[in-house]
Short mmCIF file of C-alpha atoms in Angstrom, two decimals:
data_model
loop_
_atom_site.label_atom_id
_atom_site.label_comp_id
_atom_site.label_asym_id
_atom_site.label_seq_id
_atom_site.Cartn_x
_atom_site.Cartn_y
_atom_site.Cartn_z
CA UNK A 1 0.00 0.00 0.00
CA UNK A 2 1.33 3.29 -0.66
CA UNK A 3 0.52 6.36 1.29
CA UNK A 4 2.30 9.05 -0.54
CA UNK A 5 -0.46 11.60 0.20
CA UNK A 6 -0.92 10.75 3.50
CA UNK A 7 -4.69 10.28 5.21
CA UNK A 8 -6.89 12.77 5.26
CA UNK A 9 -8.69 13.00 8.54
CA UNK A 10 -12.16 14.75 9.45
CA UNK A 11 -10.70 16.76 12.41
CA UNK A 12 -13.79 17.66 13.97
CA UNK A 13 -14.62 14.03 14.74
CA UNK A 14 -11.04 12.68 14.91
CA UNK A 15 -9.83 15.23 17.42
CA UNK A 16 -12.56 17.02 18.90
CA UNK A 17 -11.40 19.51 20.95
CA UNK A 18 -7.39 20.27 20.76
CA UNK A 19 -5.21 21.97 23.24
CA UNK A 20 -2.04 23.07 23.06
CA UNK A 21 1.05 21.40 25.71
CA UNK A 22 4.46 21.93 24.26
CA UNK A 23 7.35 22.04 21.30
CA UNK A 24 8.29 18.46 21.63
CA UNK A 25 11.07 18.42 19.06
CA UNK A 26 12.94 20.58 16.12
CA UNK A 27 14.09 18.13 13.44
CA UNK A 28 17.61 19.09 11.56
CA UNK A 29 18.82 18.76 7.81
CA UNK A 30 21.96 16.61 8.19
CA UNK A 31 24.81 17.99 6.42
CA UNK A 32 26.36 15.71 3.42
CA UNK A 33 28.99 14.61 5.62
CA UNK A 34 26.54 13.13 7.99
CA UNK A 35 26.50 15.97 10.74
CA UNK A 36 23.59 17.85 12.30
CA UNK A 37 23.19 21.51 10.32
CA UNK A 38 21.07 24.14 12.13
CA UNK A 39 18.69 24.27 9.48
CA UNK A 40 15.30 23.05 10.97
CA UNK A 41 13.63 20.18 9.08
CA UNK A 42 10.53 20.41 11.20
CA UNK A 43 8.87 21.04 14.24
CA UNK A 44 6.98 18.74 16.23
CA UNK A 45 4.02 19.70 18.88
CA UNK A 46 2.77 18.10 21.68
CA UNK A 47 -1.56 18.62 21.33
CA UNK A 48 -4.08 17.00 23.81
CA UNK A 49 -7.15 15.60 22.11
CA UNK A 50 -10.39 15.21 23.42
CA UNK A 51 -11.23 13.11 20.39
CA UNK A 52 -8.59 10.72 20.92
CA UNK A 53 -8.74 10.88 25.04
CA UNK A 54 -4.87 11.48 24.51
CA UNK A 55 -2.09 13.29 23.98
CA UNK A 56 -1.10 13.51 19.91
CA UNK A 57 2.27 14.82 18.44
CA UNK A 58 1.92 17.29 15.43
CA UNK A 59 4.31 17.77 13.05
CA UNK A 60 4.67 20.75 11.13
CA UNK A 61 7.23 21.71 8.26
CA UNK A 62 9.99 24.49 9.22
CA UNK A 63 8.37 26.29 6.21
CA UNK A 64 5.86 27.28 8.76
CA UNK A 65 6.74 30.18 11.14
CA UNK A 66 7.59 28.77 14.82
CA UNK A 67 4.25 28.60 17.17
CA UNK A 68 4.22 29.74 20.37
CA UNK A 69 0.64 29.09 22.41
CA UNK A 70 0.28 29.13 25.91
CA UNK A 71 0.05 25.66 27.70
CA UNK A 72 -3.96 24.69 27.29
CA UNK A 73 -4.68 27.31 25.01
CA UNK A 74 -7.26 25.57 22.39
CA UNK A 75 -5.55 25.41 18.84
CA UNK A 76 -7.09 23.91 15.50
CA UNK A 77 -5.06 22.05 13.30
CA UNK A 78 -5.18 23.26 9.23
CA UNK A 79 -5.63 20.48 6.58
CA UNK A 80 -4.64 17.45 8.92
CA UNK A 81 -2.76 14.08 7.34
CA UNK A 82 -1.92 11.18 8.91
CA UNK A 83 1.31 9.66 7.38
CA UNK A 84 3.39 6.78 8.52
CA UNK A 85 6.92 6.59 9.78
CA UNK A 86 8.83 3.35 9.84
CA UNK A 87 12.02 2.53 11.70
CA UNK A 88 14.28 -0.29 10.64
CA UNK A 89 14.90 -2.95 12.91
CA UNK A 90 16.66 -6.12 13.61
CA UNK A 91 13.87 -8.13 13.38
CA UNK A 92 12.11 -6.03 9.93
CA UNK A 93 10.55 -2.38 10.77
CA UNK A 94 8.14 -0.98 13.23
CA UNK A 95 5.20 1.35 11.73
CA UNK A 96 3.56 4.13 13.78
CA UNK A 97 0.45 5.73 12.35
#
């Protein structure tokens, strides 16, 4: 299956009510030679969902000015996709959602 668009996701009843907690994360370009550059990849957030009865992480391309909300301010996330990340393992690759 390929997901190369990502999911799209009816926000209202996947997340219901979203608040904001923190930055979790700033993802870096690595440099050809394998080193961390400062350039920011993307930033990842840290929302509660009423939706989901949980915390979610956002990500959010470095394209996109830094946010800065104050902790349980209510935030709305624009044009929502759900993509996958896989990590390589021993053992094949673990898929989050």
């Amino acid at each position: 299956m390929r997901l190369t668009n990502g999911i799209i996701i009816g926000k209202e009843k996947t997340f219901g009510v979203l608040k904001f907690s923190a930055l979790r994360r700033e993802v870096h370009i690595q440099n050809e030679d394998g080193t961390v550059s400062e350039e920011i990849k993307e930033r990842t957030y840290d929302l509660k969902s009423r939706g989901q009865g949980r915390r979610i992480q956002v990500s959010i391309p470095a394209s996109v000015p830094l946010k800065e909300f104050d902790y349980n301010a209510e935030v709305e996330n624009i044009n929502p996709v759900a993509d996958t990340v896989a990590t390589a393992t021993f053992q094949g690759a673990d898929v989050d959602w």
